[in-house]
């Protein structure tokens, strides 16, 4: 079905909900005027609708394949990628001195969501490149920056990240890939990596791999890991791709979804690479790329949620089945008239809107931190990142699943396209750090400031709710109360000296935060709409969210503060009984 880019929704959220004006008011992002924002959203939206959306089904039916050591991509993907690269959509936030637009991460976030809605399999390629650009900009030498960044920003070259090995998944410190120094300042990289997204393609001149490896004599664990840039083809003196490097795609995985995105096993056999950052400091450099990608992956989930929502709504408005409360007994009504279908569609819409606002607020914090150097903004960005990643991807999975349900039996039939959204998005809750790891990060590392960033957000939520009491008391009061319970749960977490007590409820803790933030942003949208006197659909959606979905925060936060006793009194024998 056709995809419609929600450009108007982005404009409303930027102006009225996440306070993008403060980003545009900084010296660094002064070029992000209202006209610029509108032009980017309009043009990127048109490209997603006209060029990328038709590729969604092509990638699923005609997967990427490995032929004689070369990855052959799905029909139309080369043309789709060319539209992304030539439009400058790879490098919206990349530094202007190397050819990027130098615009805020908020705009990258909006465009990435639209591309994910249109064709997630293809969007994953520029997302990897964006993350590598960020890592190189912050950690690489001037020589590497001058040679690689312009090519990656233009889209002529693509980027990947290589972390995982068969024995080293979430435990990255267990990796075995080796790096031996050469006499010319380069290194020889040997080892095998798995689950490498877009490890190769047939539409860019070069593919540049960021590879984690261990130098001779390095200590065990993550503190002994270094990061290396290893290109598919070694640049010659002119900077053009020269001879092939000593690396290869061993195989492509047969996956549940994302068939158009090649996920490879990679082998490095004394491949030539260059150190990025300092020796034994590779994880710090790689985390720059990973945090960029975590925001991006959360947005992938939101993008699929938007597409699945549009898909289900169109079907529900067209599908006529039985009499309904709105059609009368004598007529056959559209299934959208049925209360339970209406509930599912409203849930899909409200959840997608909440997740989108959280992601945009996360991007605003990143932009403000970069523009001002303020530690408070940096702490907010760090705090929101695991929530964006985990809740955004969970929303994608849940909304796509509801989309199948709305379709009924036809949702289980592949030709309708509803099932593909669910198959494609499912992995987003796993890669770039599983959602459980994101939750433990939030409950652990992100509270190491004594809860300063958390409490600043809670104060902001309650202040907005207090200010809205006169206009929207029925919406403002539940949000204020929810934030108070969130404060108590956060205080409980901070009081736990045994981190496992926090980790036992880390996921409901994160989801409780997402629920309350969702109510906060829905209230902001309703309040802005109330003040402008516009149509009122956001106020109605906010009422649905705050009445039906926000109350889940109570149960979630009860679970979050339950500790470990009930988990560890259960034995493996109990679970197999």
PDB file of C-alpha atoms in Angstrom, residues 28-29 90-103 105 129-142 144-146 148-150 152-153 210 227 229 276-277 284-285 288-289 292 366 370:
ATOM      1  CA  UNK A  28      25.763  26.085  15.847  1.00  0.00           C
ATOM      2  CA  UNK A  29      22.347  25.356  14.352  1.00  0.00           C
ATOM      3  CA  UNK A  90      23.065  10.160   4.643  1.00  0.00           C
ATOM      4  CA  UNK A  91      24.769  13.228   6.059  1.00  0.00           C
ATOM      5  CA  UNK A  92      22.217  15.715   7.387  1.00  0.00           C
ATOM      6  CA  UNK A  93      24.046  16.048  10.723  1.00  0.00           C
ATOM      7  CA  UNK A  94      27.575  15.401   9.385  1.00  0.00           C
ATOM      8  CA  UNK A  95      30.180  18.185   9.628  1.00  0.00           C
ATOM      9  CA  UNK A  96      29.962  20.752   6.854  1.00  0.00           C
ATOM     10  CA  UNK A  97      33.752  20.992   6.510  1.00  0.00           C
ATOM     11  CA  UNK A  98      33.729  17.482   5.038  1.00  0.00           C
ATOM     12  CA  UNK A  99      30.625  17.935   2.890  1.00  0.00           C
ATOM     13  CA  UNK A 100      27.777  17.327   5.339  1.00  0.00           C
ATOM     14  CA  UNK A 101      24.841  19.633   6.001  1.00  0.00           C
ATOM     15  CA  UNK A 102      25.839  20.282   9.620  1.00  0.00           C
ATOM     16  CA  UNK A 103      22.177  20.370  10.657  1.00  0.00           C
ATOM     17  CA  UNK A 105      20.322  15.433  14.836  1.00  0.00           C
ATOM     18  CA  UNK A 129      27.256   4.927   7.744  1.00  0.00           C
ATOM     19  CA  UNK A 130      25.874   7.768   9.874  1.00  0.00           C
ATOM     20  CA  UNK A 131      27.104   6.044  13.017  1.00  0.00           C
ATOM     21  CA  UNK A 132      30.556   5.503  11.553  1.00  0.00           C
ATOM     22  CA  UNK A 133      30.790   9.149  10.493  1.00  0.00           C
ATOM     23  CA  UNK A 134      30.000  10.140  14.092  1.00  0.00           C
ATOM     24  CA  UNK A 135      32.636   7.779  15.513  1.00  0.00           C
ATOM     25  CA  UNK A 136      35.334   8.931  13.093  1.00  0.00           C
ATOM     26  CA  UNK A 137      34.533  12.617  13.605  1.00  0.00           C
ATOM     27  CA  UNK A 138      35.042  12.224  17.358  1.00  0.00           C
ATOM     28  CA  UNK A 139      37.980   9.813  17.491  1.00  0.00           C
ATOM     29  CA  UNK A 140      39.906   9.444  14.206  1.00  0.00           C
ATOM     30  CA  UNK A 141      43.107  11.152  13.102  1.00  0.00           C
ATOM     31  CA  UNK A 142      43.088  14.062  10.663  1.00  0.00           C
ATOM     32  CA  UNK A 144      41.624   9.325   8.320  1.00  0.00           C
ATOM     33  CA  UNK A 145      39.077  12.143   8.476  1.00  0.00           C
ATOM     34  CA  UNK A 146      40.369  13.771   5.292  1.00  0.00           C
ATOM     35  CA  UNK A 148      37.318   8.777   4.479  1.00  0.00           C
ATOM     36  CA  UNK A 149      34.764  11.291   5.709  1.00  0.00           C
ATOM     37  CA  UNK A 150      34.034  13.099   2.406  1.00  0.00           C
ATOM     38  CA  UNK A 152      31.167   8.475   3.369  1.00  0.00           C
ATOM     39  CA  UNK A 153      29.245  11.731   3.651  1.00  0.00           C
ATOM     40  CA  UNK A 210      35.003  -0.466  12.000  1.00  0.00           C
ATOM     41  CA  UNK A 227      39.228  -0.069  17.194  1.00  0.00           C
ATOM     42  CA  UNK A 229      39.113   1.084  10.250  1.00  0.00           C
ATOM     43  CA  UNK A 276      40.916   4.802  15.382  1.00  0.00           C
ATOM     44  CA  UNK A 277      41.520   6.619  18.660  1.00  0.00           C
ATOM     45  CA  UNK A 284      34.957   4.297  24.066  1.00  0.00           C
ATOM     46  CA  UNK A 285      35.227   5.093  20.360  1.00  0.00           C
ATOM     47  CA  UNK A 288      30.060   6.772  20.046  1.00  0.00           C
ATOM     48  CA  UNK A 289      28.826   4.820  17.041  1.00  0.00           C
ATOM     49  CA  UNK A 292      24.223   7.007  17.579  1.00  0.00           C
ATOM     50  CA  UNK A 366      21.882  15.651  21.817  1.00  0.00           C
ATOM     51  CA  UNK A 370      26.635  19.680  21.096  1.00  0.00           C
TER      52      UNK A 370
END
